[in-house]
Coordinates of C-alpha atoms in Angstrom, one line a residue:
S1 CA 0.0 0.0 0.0
N2 CA 1.1 3.6 -0.6
G3 CA 0.3 6.9 0.9
S4 CA -1.8 9.5 -0.8
A5 CA -2.5 13.1 0.0
V6 CA -6.0 14.4 -0.9
T7 CA -7.4 17.6 -2.1
A8 CA -8.8 19.5 0.9
N9 CA -12.6 19.6 1.3
S10 CA -13.2 17.2 -1.6
M11 CA -15.2 14.1 -0.9
R12 CA -13.8 10.8 -2.4
L13 CA -16.0 7.8 -2.9
N14 CA -15.1 4.2 -3.5
I15 CA -17.5 1.5 -4.4
F16 CA -17.2 -1.9 -2.7
P17 CA -19.3 -5.2 -2.8
L18 CA -20.6 -7.1 0.2
F19 CA -21.3 -10.8 -0.3
K20 CA -22.9 -11.5 3.1
P21 CA -24.8 -9.3 5.6
V22 CA -22.6 -7.3 7.9
T23 CA -23.2 -5.0 10.8
I24 CA -21.0 -1.8 10.8
K25 CA -20.2 -0.4 14.2
A26 CA -17.2 1.8 13.3
L27 CA -15.3 3.2 10.3
A28 CA -11.5 3.7 10.1
A29 CA -8.7 5.1 8.0
K30 CA -4.9 4.9 8.4
V31 CA -3.1 8.2 8.6
T32 CA 0.5 7.8 7.4
T33 CA 1.6 11.5 7.5
L34 CA -0.1 13.7 10.1
S35 CA -1.4 17.2 9.8
A36 CA -1.8 19.0 13.2
G37 CA -5.1 20.6 13.6
G38 CA -6.7 18.8 10.7
N39 CA -9.8 16.5 10.6
F40 CA -11.4 14.0 8.3
Q41 CA -14.8 12.2 8.2
L42 CA -15.9 8.9 6.8
A43 CA -19.4 7.6 5.7
L44 CA -21.2 4.8 3.9
Y45 CA -23.8 5.4 1.2
A46 CA -26.2 3.1 -0.7
H47 CA -25.6 2.4 -4.4
D48 CA -28.1 3.4 -7.1
A49 CA -27.7 0.6 -9.7
A50 CA -29.6 2.4 -12.4
A51 CA -27.6 5.6 -12.1
G52 CA -24.3 3.9 -11.2
H53 CA -23.5 6.2 -8.2
A54 CA -24.0 6.8 -4.5
T55 CA -27.5 7.9 -3.5
G56 CA -29.4 9.2 -0.5
T57 CA -28.3 10.3 2.9
A58 CA -25.4 8.5 4.6
L59 CA -26.2 5.1 6.0
C60 CA -23.7 5.9 8.8
S61 CA -21.1 8.5 9.3
T62 CA -18.4 9.6 11.7
A63 CA -17.9 12.9 13.5
N64 CA -14.6 14.7 12.9
M65 CA -11.5 12.5 13.4
S66 CA -8.1 14.1 13.9
T67 CA -5.2 13.9 11.5
A68 CA -2.8 15.1 14.4
A69 CA -1.4 11.5 14.8
T70 CA -0.4 8.7 12.5
G71 CA -1.9 5.2 12.6
L72 CA -5.3 3.6 12.4
I73 CA -7.9 6.2 13.4
S74 CA -11.4 4.8 14.0
A75 CA -14.7 6.2 15.2
S76 CA -17.9 4.5 16.3
V77 CA -21.0 5.0 14.2
T78 CA -24.7 4.2 14.9
P79 CA -24.7 0.5 14.0
V80 CA -26.2 -0.3 10.7
T81 CA -26.7 -3.8 9.1
L82 CA -25.9 -3.9 5.4
S83 CA -27.4 -6.6 3.1
P84 CA -25.4 -8.1 0.2
G85 CA -24.9 -5.6 -2.6
Y86 CA -22.8 -2.6 -3.5
Y87 CA -22.1 0.4 -1.2
W88 CA -19.9 3.5 -1.3
Y89 CA -17.2 4.3 1.2
A90 CA -16.9 8.1 1.4
F91 CA -13.9 10.1 2.7
N92 CA -13.5 13.8 3.2
C93 CA -10.5 15.7 4.7
D94 CA -10.2 19.4 5.6
N95 CA -6.5 19.7 4.5
S96 CA -4.2 18.4 1.8
T97 CA -1.2 17.9 4.2
A98 CA -2.3 14.6 5.8
V99 CA -1.5 11.4 3.9
F100 CA -3.7 8.3 4.1
E101 CA -2.9 4.7 3.2
I102 CA -4.4 3.5 0.0
L103 CA -4.6 0.1 -1.6
G104 CA -2.8 -0.8 -4.8
T105 CA -3.4 -3.8 -7.0
N106 CA -2.0 -7.2 -6.0
L107 CA -1.3 -6.2 -2.4
P108 CA -2.3 -7.8 0.8
I109 CA -5.6 -6.6 2.3
P110 CA -5.1 -4.6 5.5
R111 CA -6.9 -6.6 8.2
Y112 CA -8.8 -3.6 9.5
L113 CA -10.7 -3.4 6.3
V114 CA -12.3 -6.8 7.1
G115 CA -13.0 -6.2 10.8
D116 CA -9.7 -7.1 12.5
P117 CA -8.3 -4.4 14.8
S118 CA -4.8 -5.4 13.8
Q119 CA -3.0 -3.2 11.2
A120 CA -1.0 -6.2 9.8
P121 CA -1.7 -7.2 6.2
R122 CA -3.7 -10.2 5.3
S123 CA -3.0 -12.4 2.3
T124 CA -5.2 -11.8 -0.7
T125 CA -5.1 -15.6 -1.4
S126 CA -6.1 -17.0 2.0
P127 CA -9.1 -16.3 4.2

């Protein structure tokens, strides 16, 4: 995985599939370069299959999370159970100094993306 700075106050959305029902209780992102005094927010949105984009109000969202420290930063959300289907993970940061971990192709999946509090990578070929 690599780090990536973002444009301040510009929401980024990434689509992802769910194959089984899952209950979301927290959202997280990994800060790799800090920005003192900065904040970011995360949210999940439903997918509009006909239009091919996110739709409606956020299914769950975080309050401001600080970019003043590096590492995995997580925040609780009002729990929501998602059915199998497609959803959008939304990210917004108020500065362009902070850098966040992103996933490239053919890389191990960070365990925290699949519910494990560890930051160690997980193989893409084994469960």
